[in-house]
């Protein structure tokens, strides 16, 4: 299927969503592509239930709530969402750009705003035989690299692997709802904030969390229906233990990879897309970048900077798509927004 639009926004993180709003305000229609099944980028995938304290006008806002508000703010402009699909190809075709998605969809766009964060990011997967068979959305199958809803773990036996902040913070949090929490780490010392480590040790002393150290993940065992039944762990000397489990949460960090974006011919600097901060233009005319994916002198990787960059990219995209029309700048208080 081939679509046509003014702008393709690559990435439905906070910056991509706000780019849709800003494009709408300058009368550009958008299609949005994201490899994840849901909008929200890092906020939704990595820390939906954490409060963010540095979004202007919100003394504290949960990451998931910020995303819901950004979605509502973009809704009046009716973006066409292509979720669960990666944008692989970007090719010039006459006056427009042909954007090719992983499901074979093509979108012809007059301009592209790359708001791809760290690129299509994914977890570092422990090297366990058959682990892919236990992965998937929802609590059912057993291996999850992100916690999207703490309630999904209520009454369940949880094994957490890793020694950093995510492992320690989620062990502390899930101990309040799970039937049991075991933390597997290869050494007694954790790499988490000292106060978090102290809380974890206190929970271990009270029996609310079991520290399984010094052990590493060794294997996974399936129940007859295929869901996770147990995790085996082993010491370096080969001594093994079997931990009955409904869920394994491996927290070994994320690997982000620009992936196909690195092949689009844009100038890159240390795995980010170089832009002119006055316009957010990349080195390729018609392609703009905003948010974590872009770099320029003084760049701050913060959501608030990404919002300003999205506004700038939208105005630049408008100048690119309508070169003969001067844009009459209006504040939103004057122009208003269409009804959703
Ligand atoms: C634990 C944690 C806490 C944080 N706390 C704060 C905070 O307090 N304040 C703050 O300002 N910032 C914070 N950040 C950083 C903030 O989340 C990022 O700056 C922000 O998410 C960047 O938004 P973005 O839209 O540019 O990119 P992202 O949120 O990374 O979204 C990019 C999206 O693009 C998609 N994508 C990439 N490549 C492709 C492709 N080829 N095809 C399709 N889709 C693609 C990805 O799947 C992703 O969904 C925090 C980050 C973390 C991890």
Tab-separated table of C-alpha atoms and ligand atoms in Angstrom:
chain	number	residue	atom	x	y	z
A	1	UNK	CA	0.000	0.000	0.000
A	2	UNK	CA	1.262	3.492	-0.795
A	3	UNK	CA	0.182	6.570	1.181
A	4	UNK	CA	0.873	10.224	0.473
A	5	UNK	CA	1.345	12.906	3.103
A	6	UNK	CA	3.135	16.138	3.905
A	7	UNK	CA	5.420	14.813	6.650
A	8	UNK	CA	6.515	11.413	7.897
A	9	UNK	CA	7.537	11.498	11.558
A	10	UNK	CA	9.892	8.633	12.417
A	11	UNK	CA	9.315	7.762	16.077
A	12	UNK	CA	6.239	8.162	18.297
A	13	UNK	CA	8.141	9.111	21.452
A	14	UNK	CA	7.322	12.373	23.254
A	15	UNK	CA	9.166	14.406	20.628
A	16	UNK	CA	7.549	12.664	17.646
A	17	UNK	CA	4.093	13.165	19.181
A	18	UNK	CA	4.732	16.853	19.801
A	19	UNK	CA	6.096	17.205	16.246
A	20	UNK	CA	2.672	16.050	15.005
A	21	UNK	CA	1.029	18.861	17.002
A	22	UNK	CA	3.479	21.471	15.753
A	23	UNK	CA	3.124	20.264	12.151
A	24	UNK	CA	-0.643	20.456	12.538
A	25	UNK	CA	-0.360	24.056	13.725
A	26	UNK	CA	1.402	24.961	10.464
A	27	UNK	CA	-1.111	22.910	8.440
A	28	UNK	CA	1.032	19.908	7.621
A	29	UNK	CA	-0.498	16.417	7.713
A	30	UNK	CA	1.563	13.656	9.307
A	31	UNK	CA	2.026	9.926	9.199
A	32	UNK	CA	3.917	8.560	12.215
A	33	UNK	CA	5.949	5.341	12.228
A	34	UNK	CA	7.171	3.483	15.317
A	35	UNK	CA	8.780	0.088	15.721
A	36	UNK	CA	7.083	-0.335	19.096
A	37	UNK	CA	3.451	-1.425	19.329
A	38	UNK	CA	2.509	1.591	21.411
A	39	UNK	CA	3.260	5.307	21.313
A	40	UNK	CA	5.465	6.960	23.920
A	41	UNK	CA	9.040	5.898	23.121
A	42	UNK	CA	11.282	5.622	26.182
A	43	UNK	CA	8.633	7.161	28.477
A	44	UNK	CA	6.142	4.392	27.742
A	45	UNK	CA	8.537	1.500	27.266
A	46	UNK	CA	11.058	2.153	30.021
A	47	UNK	CA	9.561	4.209	32.839
A	48	UNK	CA	5.794	4.745	32.469
A	49	UNK	CA	5.146	4.863	36.223
A	50	UNK	CA	8.045	7.173	37.129
A	51	UNK	CA	7.378	10.843	37.793
A	52	UNK	CA	9.192	13.360	35.588
A	53	UNK	CA	9.978	16.628	37.368
A	54	UNK	CA	11.368	18.829	34.595
A	55	UNK	CA	8.531	19.174	32.118
A	56	UNK	CA	7.629	22.884	32.198
A	57	UNK	CA	4.290	23.562	33.824
A	58	UNK	CA	4.125	20.135	35.480
A	59	UNK	CA	5.866	20.048	38.877
A	60	UNK	CA	5.613	16.256	38.569
A	61	UNK	CA	3.990	14.127	35.904
A	62	UNK	CA	4.071	10.357	35.404
A	63	UNK	CA	5.753	9.468	32.124
A	64	UNK	CA	2.649	7.551	30.984
A	65	UNK	CA	0.429	10.555	31.760
A	66	UNK	CA	2.697	12.874	29.786
A	67	UNK	CA	2.390	10.560	26.789
A	68	UNK	CA	-1.404	10.374	27.126
A	69	UNK	CA	-1.548	14.191	27.136
A	70	UNK	CA	0.758	14.505	24.136
A	71	UNK	CA	-1.429	12.019	22.266
A	72	UNK	CA	-4.526	14.054	23.139
A	73	UNK	CA	-2.762	17.256	22.076
A	74	UNK	CA	-1.894	15.735	18.663
A	75	UNK	CA	-5.326	14.117	18.153
A	76	UNK	CA	-7.066	17.150	16.542
A	77	UNK	CA	-4.612	16.848	13.653
A	78	UNK	CA	-5.509	13.190	12.983
A	79	UNK	CA	-2.061	11.691	12.492
A	80	UNK	CA	-2.031	8.341	10.696
A	81	UNK	CA	-0.161	5.938	12.985
A	82	UNK	CA	1.894	3.006	11.724
A	83	UNK	CA	2.840	1.200	14.949
A	84	UNK	CA	4.771	-2.038	15.261
A	85	UNK	CA	6.597	-1.218	12.040
A	86	UNK	CA	10.126	-0.072	11.526
A	87	UNK	CA	10.985	2.505	8.905
A	88	UNK	CA	13.710	0.853	6.899
A	89	UNK	CA	14.121	2.783	3.671
A	90	UNK	CA	14.312	6.469	2.808
A	91	UNK	CA	14.814	7.263	-0.844
A	92	UNK	CA	14.422	10.389	-2.891
A	93	UNK	CA	11.783	9.993	-5.599
A	94	UNK	CA	11.454	13.156	-7.708
A	95	UNK	CA	10.121	15.909	-5.438
A	96	UNK	CA	9.166	13.598	-2.566
A	97	UNK	CA	10.666	11.033	-0.210
A	98	UNK	CA	9.662	7.376	-0.382
A	99	UNK	CA	9.587	5.950	3.142
A	100	UNK	CA	9.495	2.162	3.214
A	101	UNK	CA	8.227	0.375	6.311
A	102	UNK	CA	9.090	-3.121	7.487
A	103	UNK	CA	5.630	-4.442	6.472
A	104	UNK	CA	6.138	-3.248	2.889
A	105	UNK	CA	3.988	-0.089	3.252
A	106	UNK	CA	5.324	2.917	1.332
A	107	UNK	CA	4.626	6.502	2.313
A	108	UNK	CA	5.437	9.353	-0.067
A	109	UNK	CA	6.209	12.489	1.937
A	110	UNK	CA	7.296	16.015	1.104
A	111	UNK	CA	9.423	16.134	4.268
A	112	UNK	CA	10.575	13.780	7.019
A	113	UNK	CA	11.134	14.542	10.702
A	114	UNK	CA	13.366	11.941	12.341
A	115	UNK	CA	12.432	11.761	16.056
A	116	UNK	CA	13.871	8.306	16.552
A	117	UNK	CA	15.495	8.689	19.988
A	118	UNK	CA	18.389	6.267	20.360
A	119	UNK	CA	17.089	4.402	17.343
A	120	UNK	CA	15.037	1.290	17.486
A	121	UNK	CA	16.060	0.205	20.956
A	122	UNK	CA	15.977	-3.260	22.388
A	123	UNK	CA	17.059	-5.046	25.540
A	124	UNK	CA	20.323	-6.917	25.980
A	125	UNK	CA	19.015	-10.464	25.927
A	126	UNK	CA	20.694	-13.076	28.152
A	127	UNK	CA	22.118	-15.956	26.084
A	128	UNK	CA	19.659	-18.653	27.215
A	129	UNK	CA	18.499	-21.453	24.920
A	130	UNK	CA	14.942	-20.914	23.692
A	131	UNK	CA	14.450	-17.550	25.456
A	132	UNK	CA	12.651	-16.098	22.410
A	133	UNK	CA	9.827	-18.610	22.950
A	134	UNK	CA	9.071	-17.088	26.364
A	135	UNK	CA	9.061	-13.458	25.194
A	136	UNK	CA	6.038	-11.424	24.183
A	137	UNK	CA	3.627	-8.762	25.330
A	138	UNK	CA	1.486	-9.247	28.432
A	139	UNK	CA	2.175	-11.288	31.525
A	140	UNK	CA	1.390	-14.703	29.937
A	141	UNK	CA	4.589	-16.184	28.574
A	142	UNK	CA	7.140	-15.254	31.181
A	143	UNK	CA	10.192	-13.288	30.034
A	144	UNK	CA	9.783	-9.496	30.065
A	145	UNK	CA	12.456	-6.862	29.577
A	146	UNK	CA	10.283	-3.942	30.722
A	147	UNK	CA	7.657	-3.592	33.413
A	148	UNK	CA	4.802	-1.647	31.938
A	149	UNK	CA	2.260	-2.347	34.712
A	150	UNK	CA	3.269	-3.358	38.215
A	151	UNK	CA	-0.174	-4.914	38.732
A	152	UNK	CA	0.629	-7.565	36.091
A	153	UNK	CA	2.924	-9.149	38.704
A	154	UNK	CA	0.467	-9.242	41.589
A	155	UNK	CA	0.546	-12.689	43.227
A	156	UNK	CA	3.177	-14.005	40.809
A	157	UNK	CA	6.595	-15.555	41.458
A	158	UNK	CA	9.122	-13.171	39.960
A	159	UNK	CA	12.816	-13.730	39.247
A	160	UNK	CA	14.770	-10.566	38.499
A	161	UNK	CA	18.258	-10.808	36.964
A	162	UNK	CA	20.825	-8.019	37.054
A	163	UNK	CA	22.589	-5.755	39.496
A	164	UNK	CA	21.857	-2.212	38.318
A	165	UNK	CA	19.212	0.382	39.174
A	166	UNK	CA	16.401	-1.255	37.187
A	167	UNK	CA	16.919	-4.648	38.838
A	168	UNK	CA	17.124	-3.186	42.336
A	169	UNK	CA	14.299	-0.630	41.938
A	170	UNK	CA	11.889	-3.181	40.466
A	171	UNK	CA	12.768	-5.759	43.126
A	172	UNK	CA	11.864	-3.204	45.818
A	173	UNK	CA	8.675	-2.196	44.038
A	174	UNK	CA	7.446	-5.674	43.051
A	175	UNK	CA	8.106	-7.037	46.540
A	176	UNK	CA	4.942	-5.125	47.518
A	177	UNK	CA	2.698	-7.024	45.077
A	178	UNK	CA	4.392	-10.245	43.914
A	179	UNK	CA	4.018	-13.634	45.638
A	180	UNK	CA	7.824	-13.855	45.741
A	181	UNK	CA	10.800	-11.940	44.355
A	182	UNK	CA	14.249	-13.462	43.819
A	183	UNK	CA	17.140	-11.328	42.554
A	184	UNK	CA	19.864	-13.192	40.673
A	185	UNK	CA	23.180	-11.369	40.488
A	186	UNK	CA	26.670	-12.636	39.789
A	187	UNK	CA	28.243	-10.862	42.756
A	188	UNK	CA	27.129	-9.592	46.183
A	189	UNK	CA	27.788	-5.922	45.314
A	190	UNK	CA	25.057	-4.156	43.315
A	191	UNK	CA	25.542	-1.209	40.932
A	192	UNK	CA	22.506	0.691	42.152
A	193	UNK	CA	22.068	3.919	44.124
A	194	UNK	CA	23.365	3.239	47.669
A	195	UNK	CA	20.005	3.989	49.343
A	196	UNK	CA	18.240	1.575	46.949
A	197	UNK	CA	20.817	-1.126	47.629
A	198	UNK	CA	20.328	-0.609	51.381
A	199	UNK	CA	16.543	-0.996	50.977
A	200	UNK	CA	17.052	-4.176	48.956
A	201	UNK	CA	19.319	-5.640	51.637
A	202	UNK	CA	16.745	-4.761	54.308
A	203	UNK	CA	14.010	-6.510	52.286
A	204	UNK	CA	16.280	-9.530	51.956
A	205	UNK	CA	16.856	-9.622	55.725
A	206	UNK	CA	13.089	-9.443	56.349
A	207	UNK	CA	12.520	-12.275	53.836
A	208	UNK	CA	10.492	-10.132	51.403
A	209	UNK	CA	13.141	-10.590	48.675
A	210	UNK	CA	15.564	-13.478	48.163
A	211	UNK	CA	19.046	-12.500	46.965
A	212	UNK	CA	20.397	-15.317	44.793
A	213	UNK	CA	24.122	-14.414	44.669
A	214	UNK	CA	26.663	-15.153	43.276
A	215	UNK	CA	24.623	-16.822	40.536
A	216	UNK	CA	24.007	-16.283	36.837
A	217	UNK	CA	21.091	-17.292	34.649
A	218	UNK	CA	21.603	-20.776	33.281
A	219	UNK	CA	18.363	-22.063	31.725
A	220	UNK	CA	14.595	-21.789	31.431
A	221	UNK	CA	11.987	-24.486	32.014
A	222	UNK	CA	8.547	-24.483	30.413
A	223	UNK	CA	5.251	-25.668	31.909
A	224	UNK	CA	3.186	-28.046	29.708
A	225	UNK	CA	1.345	-25.102	28.045
A	226	UNK	CA	4.647	-23.421	27.177
A	227	UNK	CA	4.599	-20.665	29.815
A	228	UNK	CA	7.605	-20.222	32.073
A	229	UNK	CA	7.747	-22.668	35.008
A	230	UNK	CA	11.250	-22.253	36.447
A	231	UNK	CA	14.580	-20.531	35.987
A	232	UNK	CA	17.809	-22.394	36.624
A	233	UNK	CA	20.818	-20.471	37.862
A	234	UNK	CA	24.439	-21.511	38.274
A	235	UNK	CA	27.581	-20.343	40.058
A	236	UNK	CA	30.854	-20.000	38.170
A	237	UNK	CA	31.843	-23.346	39.719
A	238	UNK	CA	28.801	-24.985	38.096
A	239	UNK	CA	26.653	-25.401	41.188
A	240	UNK	CA	22.998	-25.021	40.064
A	241	UNK	CA	19.697	-24.058	41.660
A	242	UNK	CA	16.134	-24.207	40.353
A	243	UNK	CA	13.865	-21.228	41.066
A	244	UNK	CA	10.160	-21.742	40.384
A	245	UNK	CA	8.934	-18.686	38.522
A	246	UNK	CA	6.002	-17.232	36.605
A	247	UNK	CA	8.087	-14.326	35.326
A	248	UNK	CA	11.735	-13.623	34.598
A	249	UNK	CA	12.752	-9.980	34.280
A	250	UNK	CA	16.307	-9.730	32.890
A	251	UNK	CA	17.613	-6.182	33.383
A	252	UNK	CA	20.926	-6.133	31.557
A	253	UNK	CA	20.500	-2.708	29.999
A	254	UNK	CA	19.380	-1.613	26.607
A	255	UNK	CA	21.216	-1.624	23.355
A	256	UNK	CA	20.033	1.107	21.053
A	257	UNK	CA	20.951	1.067	17.500
A	258	UNK	CA	20.235	3.632	14.840
A	259	UNK	CA	19.725	0.626	12.576
A	260	UNK	CA	18.482	1.650	9.140
A	261	UNK	CA	18.777	5.391	9.934
A	262	UNK	CA	22.554	5.061	9.705
A	263	UNK	CA	22.089	3.978	6.072
A	264	UNK	CA	20.035	7.001	4.979
A	265	UNK	CA	23.042	9.104	4.024
A	266	UNK	CA	22.613	11.655	6.855
A	267	UNK	CA	25.775	13.002	8.498
A	268	UNK	CA	26.188	11.294	11.871
A	269	UNK	CA	28.181	12.229	14.965
A	270	UNK	CA	28.697	9.556	17.622
A	271	UNK	CA	25.569	7.619	16.666
A	272	UNK	CA	23.345	10.685	16.448
A	273	UNK	CA	22.155	12.747	13.485
A	274	UNK	CA	23.954	16.075	13.057
A	275	UNK	CA	21.589	19.031	12.561
A	276	UNK	CA	21.736	22.782	12.155
A	277	UNK	CA	20.102	23.941	15.419
A	278	UNK	CA	18.670	27.026	13.695
A	279	UNK	CA	16.475	24.845	11.462
A	280	UNK	CA	16.863	21.236	12.697
A	281	UNK	CA	17.855	20.440	9.101
A	282	UNK	CA	20.057	17.424	8.578
A	283	UNK	CA	22.629	17.413	5.810
A	284	UNK	CA	19.922	16.137	3.422
A	285	UNK	CA	17.364	18.742	2.228
A	286	UNK	CA	13.840	17.913	3.384
A	287	UNK	CA	14.983	15.668	6.226
A	288	UNK	CA	14.867	17.189	9.712
A	289	UNK	CA	15.659	15.656	13.101
A	290	UNK	CA	14.567	16.428	16.679
A	291	UNK	CA	14.848	14.927	20.146
A	292	UNK	CA	17.416	12.451	21.425
A	293	UNK	CA	18.373	11.335	17.921
A	294	UNK	CA	19.848	14.698	16.939
A	295	UNK	CA	22.979	16.506	17.983
A	296	UNK	CA	24.394	20.042	17.753
A	297	UNK	CA	26.681	22.089	19.994
A	298	UNK	CA	25.077	22.401	23.436
A	299	UNK	CA	22.428	19.723	22.844
A	300	UNK	CA	20.649	18.593	26.043
A	301	UNK	CA	19.039	15.160	25.866
A	302	UNK	CA	15.894	16.265	27.648
A	303	UNK	CA	12.246	16.074	26.704
A	304	UNK	CA	11.871	19.837	27.044
A	305	UNK	CA	14.638	20.488	24.501
A	306	UNK	CA	13.039	17.920	22.202
A	307	UNK	CA	9.749	19.836	22.291
A	308	UNK	CA	11.407	23.072	21.163
A	309	UNK	CA	13.309	21.170	18.469
A	310	UNK	CA	10.045	19.622	17.242
A	311	UNK	CA	8.520	23.092	16.862
A	312	UNK	CA	11.559	24.301	14.974
A	313	UNK	CA	11.568	21.195	12.732
A	314	UNK	CA	7.863	21.659	11.919
A	315	UNK	CA	8.370	25.293	10.909
A	316	UNK	CA	11.376	24.310	8.790
A	317	UNK	CA	9.402	21.473	7.190
A	318	UNK	CA	6.672	23.981	6.332
A	319	UNK	CA	9.211	26.302	4.673
A	320	UNK	CA	10.538	23.320	2.724
A	321	UNK	CA	7.129	22.070	1.551
A	322	UNK	CA	5.748	25.540	0.764
A	323	UNK	CA	8.829	27.456	-0.449
A	324	UNK	CA	6.791	30.209	-2.117
A	325	UNK	CA	4.502	30.953	0.822
A	326	UNK	CA	5.565	33.095	3.750
A	327	UNK	CA	4.198	31.544	6.946
A	328	UNK	CA	2.136	34.005	8.938
A	329	UNK	CA	3.213	33.189	12.486
A	330	UNK	CA	0.415	33.028	15.038
A	331	UNK	CA	0.375	32.082	18.694
A	332	UNK	CA	-1.876	29.150	19.568
A	333	UNK	CA	-3.961	31.543	21.675
A	334	UNK	CA	-4.825	33.360	18.437
A	335	UNK	CA	-5.127	30.468	16.003
A	336	UNK	CA	-6.694	27.961	18.417
A	337	UNK	CA	-6.722	24.281	17.480
A	338	UNK	CA	-9.311	22.297	15.542
A	339	UNK	CA	-11.809	20.257	17.578
A	340	UNK	CA	-10.443	16.731	18.179
B	1	LIG	C1	14.819	5.839	33.062
B	1	LIG	C2	14.790	7.146	32.287
B	1	LIG	C3	14.405	8.311	32.933
B	1	LIG	C4	14.379	9.515	32.246
B	1	LIG	N1	13.991	10.648	32.904
B	1	LIG	C5	13.909	11.829	32.231
B	1	LIG	C6	13.504	13.028	32.891
B	1	LIG	O1	13.259	13.035	34.096
B	1	LIG	N2	13.427	14.170	32.133
B	1	LIG	C7	13.725	14.218	30.808
B	1	LIG	O2	13.616	15.263	30.177
B	1	LIG	N3	14.146	13.092	30.166
B	1	LIG	C8	14.239	11.910	30.845
B	1	LIG	N4	14.665	10.780	30.190
B	1	LIG	C9	15.054	10.907	28.774
B	1	LIG	C10	13.810	10.997	27.871
B	1	LIG	O3	12.995	9.843	28.048
B	1	LIG	C11	14.247	11.123	26.420
B	1	LIG	O4	14.974	12.333	26.297
B	1	LIG	C12	13.016	11.159	25.504
B	1	LIG	O5	12.292	9.954	25.572
B	1	LIG	C13	13.462	11.405	24.069
B	1	LIG	O6	12.309	11.413	23.299
B	1	LIG	P1	12.353	11.094	21.741
B	1	LIG	O7	10.921	11.198	21.290
B	1	LIG	O8	13.404	11.925	21.109
B	1	LIG	O9	12.889	9.572	21.643
B	1	LIG	P2	12.341	8.205	22.258
B	1	LIG	O10	11.526	8.417	23.469
B	1	LIG	O11	13.544	7.348	22.363
B	1	LIG	O12	11.399	7.631	21.112
B	1	LIG	C14	11.926	7.303	19.856
B	1	LIG	C15	11.025	6.289	19.186
B	1	LIG	O13	11.491	6.094	17.845
B	1	LIG	C16	11.294	4.751	17.487
B	1	LIG	N5	12.187	4.403	16.370
B	1	LIG	C17	13.531	4.523	16.303
B	1	LIG	N6	13.993	4.147	15.096
B	1	LIG	C18	12.895	3.780	14.376
B	1	LIG	C19	12.689	3.297	13.053
B	1	LIG	N7	13.700	3.138	12.169
B	1	LIG	N8	11.422	2.983	12.665
B	1	LIG	C20	10.377	3.136	13.519
B	1	LIG	N9	10.514	3.613	14.765
B	1	LIG	C21	11.746	3.929	15.189
B	1	LIG	C22	11.622	3.981	18.755
B	1	LIG	O14	10.985	2.707	18.724
B	1	LIG	C23	11.057	4.919	19.838
B	1	LIG	O15	9.735	4.565	20.219
B	1	LIG	C24	14.727	9.569	30.861
B	1	LIG	C25	15.109	8.400	30.208
B	1	LIG	C26	15.154	7.202	30.908
B	1	LIG	C27	15.580	5.954	30.175
